[in-house]
Each structure stands twice: as structure tokens, then as C-alpha cells.
């Protein structure tokens, strides 16, 4: 045992350092793409692995022969425990205030769940079966079609239901309509039909092709509302990341009373602001993505940058808006949603920004994690309020 003590104490130290570094991503922004993926995990699943730093702490206490190294390992393990508990602690605080915040923004709503249910963290209820049908809603060139997946929802009384039009993320040059389908399955189970749509991708198709595709999908859904069992006058646009940008830009420029609201998760609302605060070599190369989408730079394609920025189209008649964003988002700066919320409030538009202090981009990967639960609670409240 004595021979192995030096090796054991260094293994213990390295393990403690690794766990603490990963857990700290609930407090600091991820510096790399790999770290960002780790940040999604520790922010929304970290409570499931909290036993790891506890084991390290116990070993540090037991291995008394490890000398001063064990105290460093113990301190790192305790810090990791704190980092992993941070999302739950902060989510608890947000959950207490969330119903009042949403009531002030969108009016009172009665839901049959709490904003944060601790039982779901470890034993999430299974999602019910659903009926999904795929339709072609528009042509994209001579041979290609744009399609949508329709997640059916039915009321017991047979009356038409509201419909959420979901626009996927992917940096405008990737992604697919089937991304993160659990949210759409859950929404259908809560009485909201969902149409997840294709749209033409950059760089082959530059803005405003994406807006035109969303408008075509809206027109198709209205034309087939009776067949689908939806109310064509109660539509809500929802998008994540790049899809959120499209949802905002469409909603604020369409002047369509059927669009009852818009929801954007971690979306860039102002593409001029995004360009000004990005650099070559940043994670995911945002300058390249913006050039691909808009056909140039702010100097050569200013009209496109302005037109695609929902932030610049906010008016007093803009539809109610729900924004959800992680404060530690590395890919889309949280300031994007902060600035949009301030602009909406200045115009008297009903709005709420749910900020998650520990969360990063794509925090809703786990619908039953701290961020996922708060986001879905806010989403259901919003949809119920604006479509009733």
C-alpha cells in the first residue's frame, strides 16, 4: 500500500481536477466546441453524476497518507459539488418567481404542473404516443420539395387546436426539421399541434429565401387547417438559435394577426450586432455563417443584414414574445435576447426573457433538466395565454 500511495494521490488529484474543471462550466463560458458540449451535460445532467466528486472527497479523507495533495483534491471535489448543484439552486430561485413574471407579461394561466418538479429530474414520465404525418408544402427548385412534419393534437370536444410552427437551428447552413423532437411530442400531448418545417439553406439560398419558406408554410397550414384539425387564426412561430432569428424576423414583418406570438430560444435577434461582436476564428465561425446567409458583409449587404434582424422591425403592433436564453451561451451572446427584450418593452409589446444563469446553447436538450423544465413551463404558459 505504501508503494502505491504516491501514484494513488496523483491519480486522485488529476481526477479531482478534471471533475472540477468540467463542473465549472456551470459558472464560466465554454472556451471550445468540445467544452460547450460538456457544458450542456453538466448544466442539465450534472445532478446525475454528483456522486463522482463525492467519491473523490471521501477518498481524499480516507487516504491520509496522501499528504497535502489530498487537501487540494478535497477542495477541488467540494468545489465540483457546488458547481454541479448550482443549476438546481438557481433554477429553484427562478421557479419561485416565474409564474409571477409570466402573469405580469402575458396574463394569468392555470397549469397542472410546477415550474420545477424535482421528481422529474430522476424519474421523468414517458412521453405519450403521437400521430406524425409528413407533407410537402412547397417546391424548392425543379425537383426538390420543402416538407413539414405535422404532430397532431386533438381536443376531446373536437374543436380546432392552435398550431406551433417550429423552425430548426443549425447556423442557417445545416440542421433538419427533426431536431430535438421530444419537445414537439410533448407540446402535442399538451394540446398544441406542431408543424416542424424545412427551409432552404445557405449558402445556396440567401436571405430572404428562409422567410419566404416560412410564409409559404404558414399559407399551406391555413389552407389545410380543417383537414389538420387546427385553427388557422391561432399560430405561433417557434425557433431555436438560427431558427429563432428566422421566427423573429418573420413575425415582426408579416403583419399577420394569425401569428399570435413568437418564441425564440437562444437566438440572434440583431445580425449587425452579431457581426460587430464576432471575430474570425470564433467558435463555429459566425462571420462565415453570416456571409453565407446574407450574401456579404454589413458594408456590401447592409439591406439584407437589416432585413433579417428582427430587432430592427419591432413596433407597437409586434406579437407577444417569449425569449429563453442561457447566460453562459458561447455560440449566441445572451445580450442578443437582452437587447430584444428591452426594445420590445420600450414599444409596449408583451414580452418576457427567461434567463438561465448556468446554461449554455442548447440547454433544452434535456427537457427534464433544470433548464428544460423551466423553459417548457414558460413555453406552455405563453402558448396558452396567447392562443386562448
Short mmCIF file of C-alpha atoms in Angstrom, two decimals:
data_model
loop_
_atom_site.label_atom_id
_atom_site.label_comp_id
_atom_site.label_asym_id
_atom_site.label_seq_id
_atom_site.Cartn_x
_atom_site.Cartn_y
_atom_site.Cartn_z
CA UNK A 1 0.00 0.00 0.00
CA UNK A 2 2.84 2.37 0.85
CA UNK A 3 4.37 1.85 -2.58
CA UNK A 4 1.11 2.76 -4.29
CA UNK A 5 0.37 5.84 -2.21
CA UNK A 6 2.27 8.33 -4.43
CA UNK A 7 0.54 7.04 -7.55
CA UNK A 8 -2.87 7.00 -5.86
CA UNK A 9 -2.61 10.53 -4.60
CA UNK A 10 -1.69 11.87 -8.02
CA UNK A 11 -4.48 9.88 -9.67
CA UNK A 12 -6.81 11.34 -7.06
CA UNK A 13 -5.59 14.86 -7.75
CA UNK A 14 -5.91 14.54 -11.54
CA UNK A 15 -9.41 13.07 -11.17
CA UNK A 16 -10.46 15.87 -8.83
CA UNK A 17 -9.04 18.49 -11.19
CA UNK A 18 -10.82 17.01 -14.21
CA UNK A 19 -14.19 16.80 -12.46
CA UNK A 20 -13.89 20.33 -11.05
CA UNK A 21 -12.91 21.76 -14.44
CA UNK A 22 -15.88 20.12 -16.15
CA UNK A 23 -18.29 21.14 -13.38
CA UNK A 24 -17.06 24.75 -13.50
CA UNK A 25 -18.76 25.07 -16.90
CA UNK A 26 -21.91 25.93 -14.96
CA UNK A 27 -20.08 29.12 -13.95
CA UNK A 28 -17.76 30.03 -16.85
CA UNK A 29 -18.32 30.06 -20.60
CA UNK A 30 -17.07 27.08 -22.54
CA UNK A 31 -13.90 28.06 -24.45
CA UNK A 32 -14.10 25.34 -27.14
CA UNK A 33 -16.70 23.36 -29.05
CA UNK A 34 -15.89 20.26 -27.03
CA UNK A 35 -16.20 22.18 -23.79
CA UNK A 36 -19.55 23.55 -24.95
CA UNK A 37 -20.89 20.02 -25.32
CA UNK A 38 -19.60 19.25 -21.84
CA UNK A 39 -21.32 22.41 -20.59
CA UNK A 40 -24.67 21.18 -21.92
CA UNK A 41 -24.16 17.95 -19.99
CA UNK A 42 -23.05 19.38 -16.65
CA UNK A 43 -25.69 22.10 -16.76
CA UNK A 44 -28.65 19.84 -17.48
CA UNK A 45 -27.49 16.36 -16.40
CA UNK A 46 -24.82 17.19 -13.80
CA UNK A 47 -27.01 16.22 -10.86
CA UNK A 48 -26.86 12.63 -12.12
CA UNK A 49 -23.07 12.44 -11.68
CA UNK A 50 -22.72 14.37 -8.44
CA UNK A 51 -21.63 11.11 -6.80
CA UNK A 52 -18.26 11.40 -8.63
CA UNK A 53 -16.91 14.38 -6.66
CA UNK A 54 -18.45 12.92 -3.50
CA UNK A 55 -16.43 9.73 -4.03
CA UNK A 56 -13.28 11.80 -4.63
CA UNK A 57 -13.94 13.76 -1.43
CA UNK A 58 -14.37 10.56 0.57
CA UNK A 59 -11.17 9.10 -0.87
CA UNK A 60 -9.30 12.30 -0.06
CA UNK A 61 -10.39 11.98 3.54
CA UNK A 62 -9.56 8.26 3.72
CA UNK A 63 -6.09 8.42 2.12
CA UNK A 64 -4.42 10.20 4.99
CA UNK A 65 -1.01 9.14 3.76
CA UNK A 66 -1.51 11.18 0.61
CA UNK A 67 -0.17 14.26 2.37
CA UNK A 68 -1.07 17.81 1.30
CA UNK A 69 -2.24 16.57 -2.11
CA UNK A 70 -5.35 15.15 -0.51
CA UNK A 71 -6.38 18.56 0.79
CA UNK A 72 -6.11 20.02 -2.71
CA UNK A 73 -8.14 17.11 -4.10
CA UNK A 74 -10.71 17.57 -1.33
CA UNK A 75 -11.04 21.29 -2.07
CA UNK A 76 -11.49 20.59 -5.79
CA UNK A 77 -14.10 17.92 -5.06
CA UNK A 78 -16.08 20.24 -2.80
CA UNK A 79 -15.91 22.96 -5.46
CA UNK A 80 -17.17 20.48 -8.08
CA UNK A 81 -20.10 19.53 -5.85
CA UNK A 82 -21.01 23.21 -5.59
CA UNK A 83 -20.73 23.73 -9.35
CA UNK A 84 -22.94 20.71 -10.10
CA UNK A 85 -25.58 21.84 -7.59
CA UNK A 86 -25.57 25.40 -8.92
CA UNK A 87 -28.14 24.80 -11.70
CA UNK A 88 -30.63 23.26 -9.27
CA UNK A 89 -30.17 26.02 -6.71
CA UNK A 90 -30.54 28.78 -9.27
CA UNK A 91 -33.43 27.02 -11.03
CA UNK A 92 -35.24 26.80 -7.69
CA UNK A 93 -34.97 30.56 -7.27
CA UNK A 94 -36.20 31.22 -10.81
CA UNK A 95 -39.08 28.76 -10.38
CA UNK A 96 -40.38 30.71 -7.39
CA UNK A 97 -40.66 33.91 -9.41
CA UNK A 98 -41.53 32.52 -12.83
CA UNK A 99 -45.35 32.34 -12.50
CA UNK A 100 -45.48 35.96 -11.33
CA UNK A 101 -43.17 37.05 -14.15
CA UNK A 102 -45.26 35.29 -16.78
CA UNK A 103 -48.52 36.57 -15.31
CA UNK A 104 -47.26 40.13 -15.47
CA UNK A 105 -46.12 39.66 -19.08
CA UNK A 106 -48.91 37.58 -20.61
CA UNK A 107 -51.72 37.31 -18.07
CA UNK A 108 -52.84 34.57 -15.66
CA UNK A 109 -52.81 30.93 -16.72
CA UNK A 110 -53.54 27.75 -14.76
CA UNK A 111 -51.18 24.86 -15.46
CA UNK A 112 -51.27 21.43 -13.87
CA UNK A 113 -47.56 21.40 -13.08
CA UNK A 114 -44.97 23.40 -11.20
CA UNK A 115 -42.12 25.24 -12.95
CA UNK A 116 -39.60 22.82 -11.43
CA UNK A 117 -40.53 19.31 -10.31
CA UNK A 118 -37.67 17.55 -8.57
CA UNK A 119 -39.13 14.09 -9.16
CA UNK A 120 -38.76 14.55 -12.91
CA UNK A 121 -35.01 15.04 -12.53
CA UNK A 122 -34.60 11.35 -11.74
CA UNK A 123 -37.82 9.74 -12.96
CA UNK A 124 -39.25 11.60 -15.93
CA UNK A 125 -42.70 10.45 -17.09
CA UNK A 126 -42.68 8.80 -20.52
CA UNK A 127 -43.96 10.84 -23.43
CA UNK A 128 -47.23 9.57 -24.89
CA UNK A 129 -47.52 8.11 -28.37
CA UNK A 130 -48.29 10.60 -31.11
CA UNK A 131 -49.52 10.78 -34.66
CA UNK A 132 -46.99 12.40 -37.03
CA UNK A 133 -47.64 12.92 -40.73
CA UNK A 134 -45.29 14.34 -43.34
CA UNK A 135 -46.46 16.71 -46.06
CA UNK A 136 -44.88 18.63 -48.91
CA UNK A 137 -45.79 22.29 -48.54
CA UNK A 138 -43.77 23.96 -51.32
CA UNK A 139 -41.34 23.36 -54.17
CA UNK A 140 -37.66 24.19 -53.83
CA UNK A 141 -36.37 24.25 -57.38
CA UNK A 142 -37.28 21.97 -60.23
CA UNK A 143 -37.13 18.69 -58.33
CA UNK A 144 -36.83 19.29 -54.58
CA UNK A 145 -39.69 19.73 -52.15
CA UNK A 146 -39.95 21.51 -48.83
CA UNK A 147 -41.64 19.29 -46.27
CA UNK A 148 -43.10 19.56 -42.82
CA UNK A 149 -43.77 17.01 -40.11
CA UNK A 150 -47.17 17.59 -38.56
CA UNK A 151 -47.52 16.49 -34.94
CA UNK A 152 -51.23 16.09 -34.40
CA UNK A 153 -53.05 17.28 -31.29
CA UNK A 154 -56.74 16.78 -30.65
CA UNK A 155 -59.18 18.27 -28.15
CA UNK A 156 -61.75 15.96 -26.51
CA UNK A 157 -64.53 18.20 -27.86
CA UNK A 158 -63.15 18.05 -31.41
CA UNK A 159 -62.60 21.79 -31.70
CA UNK A 160 -59.60 23.05 -33.72
CA UNK A 161 -56.34 23.47 -31.78
CA UNK A 162 -53.61 26.12 -32.01
CA UNK A 163 -50.56 25.27 -34.10
CA UNK A 164 -46.87 25.94 -33.40
CA UNK A 165 -44.64 26.32 -36.45
CA UNK A 166 -41.18 25.10 -35.42
CA UNK A 167 -38.09 26.34 -37.27
CA UNK A 168 -34.91 24.37 -36.69
CA UNK A 169 -31.46 25.71 -35.90
CA UNK A 170 -28.14 24.82 -37.49
CA UNK A 171 -26.36 28.04 -38.41
CA UNK A 172 -28.59 28.56 -41.49
CA UNK A 173 -26.50 26.10 -43.49
CA UNK A 174 -27.44 22.89 -41.68
CA UNK A 175 -29.88 21.28 -39.33
CA UNK A 176 -33.10 19.45 -40.05
CA UNK A 177 -36.73 19.63 -39.07
CA UNK A 178 -36.47 16.51 -36.88
CA UNK A 179 -34.06 18.16 -34.40
CA UNK A 180 -34.86 17.55 -30.71
CA UNK A 181 -38.28 16.02 -31.38
CA UNK A 182 -39.21 15.36 -27.74
CA UNK A 183 -40.33 18.96 -27.28
CA UNK A 184 -42.79 18.68 -30.17
CA UNK A 185 -44.10 15.37 -28.93
CA UNK A 186 -44.62 16.94 -25.51
CA UNK A 187 -46.38 20.00 -26.97
CA UNK A 188 -48.76 17.77 -28.93
CA UNK A 189 -49.59 15.94 -25.72
CA UNK A 190 -50.43 19.31 -24.13
CA UNK A 191 -52.93 20.22 -26.84
CA UNK A 192 -50.79 22.20 -29.30
CA UNK A 193 -50.30 20.86 -32.81
CA UNK A 194 -46.78 21.36 -34.15
CA UNK A 195 -45.52 21.69 -37.72
CA UNK A 196 -41.75 21.33 -37.94
CA UNK A 197 -40.67 22.69 -41.29
CA UNK A 198 -37.86 22.52 -43.83
CA UNK A 199 -36.47 25.74 -45.23
CA UNK A 200 -33.86 26.43 -47.89
CA UNK A 201 -30.33 26.57 -46.54
CA UNK A 202 -27.41 28.91 -47.10
CA UNK A 203 -25.12 29.39 -48.94
CA UNK A 204 -27.12 28.04 -51.88
CA UNK A 205 -30.05 30.19 -50.82
CA UNK A 206 -29.54 33.57 -49.20
CA UNK A 207 -31.96 35.68 -47.22
CA UNK A 208 -34.90 36.27 -47.66
CA UNK A 209 -35.41 32.73 -49.03
CA UNK A 210 -35.80 31.45 -45.47
CA UNK A 211 -38.54 33.96 -44.66
CA UNK A 212 -40.33 33.15 -47.90
CA UNK A 213 -40.34 29.47 -46.97
CA UNK A 214 -41.84 30.12 -43.54
CA UNK A 215 -44.53 32.30 -45.08
CA UNK A 216 -45.27 29.53 -47.59
CA UNK A 217 -45.60 27.04 -44.74
CA UNK A 218 -48.00 29.39 -42.92
CA UNK A 219 -50.13 29.71 -46.05
CA UNK A 220 -50.18 25.93 -46.57
CA UNK A 221 -51.21 25.28 -42.98
CA UNK A 222 -54.04 27.79 -43.21
CA UNK A 223 -55.24 26.27 -46.48
CA UNK A 224 -55.31 22.79 -44.88
CA UNK A 225 -56.45 23.85 -41.40
CA UNK A 226 -59.73 21.92 -41.49
CA UNK A 227 -58.05 18.74 -42.67
CA UNK A 228 -55.39 19.03 -39.94
CA UNK A 229 -57.77 19.99 -37.16
CA UNK A 230 -56.01 23.28 -36.42
CA UNK A 231 -57.22 26.85 -36.04
CA UNK A 232 -55.54 28.85 -38.80
CA UNK A 233 -56.07 32.05 -36.82
CA UNK A 234 -54.08 30.83 -33.82
CA UNK A 235 -50.49 30.27 -34.93
CA UNK A 236 -47.23 30.72 -33.03
CA UNK A 237 -43.74 30.72 -34.51
CA UNK A 238 -41.04 28.95 -32.52
CA UNK A 239 -37.35 28.68 -33.30
CA UNK A 240 -34.09 27.65 -31.72
CA UNK A 241 -30.85 29.52 -32.47
CA UNK A 242 -30.84 30.35 -36.21
CA UNK A 243 -34.46 29.20 -36.32
CA UNK A 244 -35.26 31.74 -33.63
CA UNK A 245 -33.77 34.51 -35.75
CA UNK A 246 -35.99 33.46 -38.64
CA UNK A 247 -39.06 33.24 -36.38
CA UNK A 248 -38.47 36.75 -35.04
CA UNK A 249 -37.79 38.30 -38.42
CA UNK A 250 -40.90 36.71 -39.94
CA UNK A 251 -43.19 37.53 -37.02
CA UNK A 252 -42.17 41.18 -36.80
CA UNK A 253 -42.50 41.84 -40.54
CA UNK A 254 -45.51 39.71 -41.59
CA UNK A 255 -48.20 41.97 -40.07
CA UNK A 256 -50.32 38.84 -39.77
CA UNK A 257 -52.91 38.78 -36.94
CA UNK A 258 -52.96 34.98 -37.14
CA UNK A 259 -49.43 34.99 -35.68
CA UNK A 260 -50.41 35.21 -32.03
CA UNK A 261 -46.87 35.08 -30.71
CA UNK A 262 -43.23 34.21 -31.28
CA UNK A 263 -40.86 32.14 -29.16
CA UNK A 264 -37.09 32.16 -29.58
CA UNK A 265 -34.63 30.04 -27.65
CA UNK A 266 -31.05 31.40 -27.67
CA UNK A 267 -31.48 33.31 -30.94
CA UNK A 268 -29.50 36.14 -32.60
CA UNK A 269 -32.05 38.95 -32.95
CA UNK A 270 -29.73 41.56 -34.48
CA UNK A 271 -27.34 40.32 -37.14
CA UNK A 272 -25.50 43.64 -37.35
CA UNK A 273 -24.80 43.33 -33.63
CA UNK A 274 -23.72 39.71 -34.15
CA UNK A 275 -21.26 40.75 -36.86
CA UNK A 276 -19.83 43.61 -34.80
CA UNK A 277 -19.18 41.30 -31.84
CA UNK A 278 -17.71 38.34 -33.72
CA UNK A 279 -14.20 37.62 -34.98
CA UNK A 280 -12.59 35.30 -37.48
CA UNK A 281 -11.81 32.02 -35.77
CA UNK A 282 -14.62 32.27 -33.19
CA UNK A 283 -16.39 29.04 -32.34
CA UNK A 284 -18.50 27.89 -35.34
CA UNK A 285 -17.04 30.79 -37.39
CA UNK A 286 -20.08 33.14 -37.13
CA UNK A 287 -18.71 35.63 -39.68
CA UNK A 288 -18.68 32.91 -42.32
CA UNK A 289 -22.23 31.87 -41.39
CA UNK A 290 -23.46 35.46 -41.65
CA UNK A 291 -21.77 35.99 -45.01
CA UNK A 292 -23.35 32.79 -46.30
CA UNK A 293 -26.83 33.73 -45.13
CA UNK A 294 -26.81 37.38 -46.18
CA UNK A 295 -24.63 37.30 -49.26
CA UNK A 296 -21.92 39.61 -47.96
CA UNK A 297 -20.84 41.83 -45.10
CA UNK A 298 -22.61 44.81 -43.49
CA UNK A 299 -20.67 47.01 -45.92
CA UNK A 300 -21.76 45.10 -49.03
CA UNK A 301 -25.13 43.69 -47.94
CA UNK A 302 -26.46 46.18 -45.39
CA UNK A 303 -30.07 45.85 -46.56
CA UNK A 304 -30.01 42.09 -46.01
CA UNK A 305 -28.46 42.44 -42.54
CA UNK A 306 -31.14 44.93 -41.55
CA UNK A 307 -33.98 42.96 -43.12
CA UNK A 308 -33.01 39.71 -41.37
CA UNK A 309 -32.71 41.36 -37.94
CA UNK A 310 -35.98 41.07 -36.07
CA UNK A 311 -34.61 43.56 -33.55
CA UNK A 312 -34.88 46.30 -36.17
CA UNK A 313 -38.51 45.56 -37.03
CA UNK A 314 -40.07 45.78 -33.57
CA UNK A 315 -43.13 48.05 -33.43
CA UNK A 316 -46.03 48.57 -31.06
CA UNK A 317 -48.01 46.01 -33.06
CA UNK A 318 -45.37 43.25 -32.86
CA UNK A 319 -46.76 39.97 -31.50
CA UNK A 320 -46.12 38.90 -27.89
CA UNK A 321 -42.68 37.36 -27.50
CA UNK A 322 -41.11 34.78 -25.19
CA UNK A 323 -37.32 34.60 -25.09
CA UNK A 324 -35.31 31.94 -23.26
CA UNK A 325 -31.52 32.18 -23.17
CA UNK A 326 -28.62 30.79 -21.17
CA UNK A 327 -26.40 33.47 -19.64
CA UNK A 328 -23.29 31.37 -20.42
CA UNK A 329 -24.18 30.79 -24.08
CA UNK A 330 -20.94 30.65 -26.04
CA UNK A 331 -22.49 30.45 -29.51
CA UNK A 332 -25.10 33.23 -29.34
CA UNK A 333 -24.42 36.01 -26.86
CA UNK A 334 -27.09 36.41 -24.15
CA UNK A 335 -27.02 40.14 -24.87
CA UNK A 336 -28.94 39.40 -28.09
CA UNK A 337 -32.05 38.45 -26.14
CA UNK A 338 -31.49 41.15 -23.52
CA UNK A 339 -31.42 43.86 -26.19
CA UNK A 340 -34.50 42.50 -27.93
CA UNK A 341 -36.44 42.27 -24.66
CA UNK A 342 -35.55 45.89 -23.87
CA UNK A 343 -36.64 47.02 -27.33
CA UNK A 344 -39.94 45.13 -27.10
CA UNK A 345 -40.63 46.57 -23.65
CA UNK A 346 -39.90 50.05 -24.96
CA UNK A 347 -42.61 49.58 -27.59
CA UNK A 348 -45.09 48.25 -25.07
CA UNK A 349 -45.08 44.72 -26.52
CA UNK A 350 -45.92 41.87 -24.15
CA UNK A 351 -42.64 40.05 -23.60
CA UNK A 352 -40.62 38.03 -21.13
CA UNK A 353 -36.99 36.96 -21.10
CA UNK A 354 -36.27 33.85 -19.05
CA UNK A 355 -32.54 33.95 -18.35
CA UNK A 356 -30.82 30.81 -17.07
CA UNK A 357 -27.59 31.83 -15.27
CA UNK A 358 -25.86 28.43 -15.54
CA UNK A 359 -26.99 27.45 -19.03
CA UNK A 360 -25.37 27.41 -22.43
CA UNK A 361 -26.59 26.94 -26.01
CA UNK A 362 -29.00 24.01 -26.49
CA UNK A 363 -29.73 23.69 -22.76
CA UNK A 364 -33.14 22.23 -23.69
CA UNK A 365 -31.52 19.01 -24.91
CA UNK A 366 -32.81 17.55 -21.63
CA UNK A 367 -36.46 18.55 -21.23
CA UNK A 368 -36.45 17.22 -17.67
CA UNK A 369 -33.30 19.03 -16.55
CA UNK A 370 -33.39 22.36 -14.70
CA UNK A 371 -33.33 24.47 -17.86
CA UNK A 372 -35.63 22.17 -19.81
CA UNK A 373 -38.30 22.22 -17.12
CA UNK A 374 -38.28 25.99 -16.72
CA UNK A 375 -38.31 26.54 -20.48
CA UNK A 376 -41.20 24.16 -21.14
CA UNK A 377 -43.21 25.66 -18.26
CA UNK A 378 -42.72 29.15 -19.68
CA UNK A 379 -43.48 27.90 -23.19
CA UNK A 380 -46.75 26.22 -22.19
CA UNK A 381 -47.82 29.28 -20.19
CA UNK A 382 -47.08 31.54 -23.14
CA UNK A 383 -48.85 29.35 -25.72
CA UNK A 384 -51.90 29.02 -23.51
CA UNK A 385 -52.06 32.76 -22.88
CA UNK A 386 -51.64 33.99 -26.44
CA UNK A 387 -53.83 31.40 -28.19
CA UNK A 388 -56.81 31.29 -25.85
#
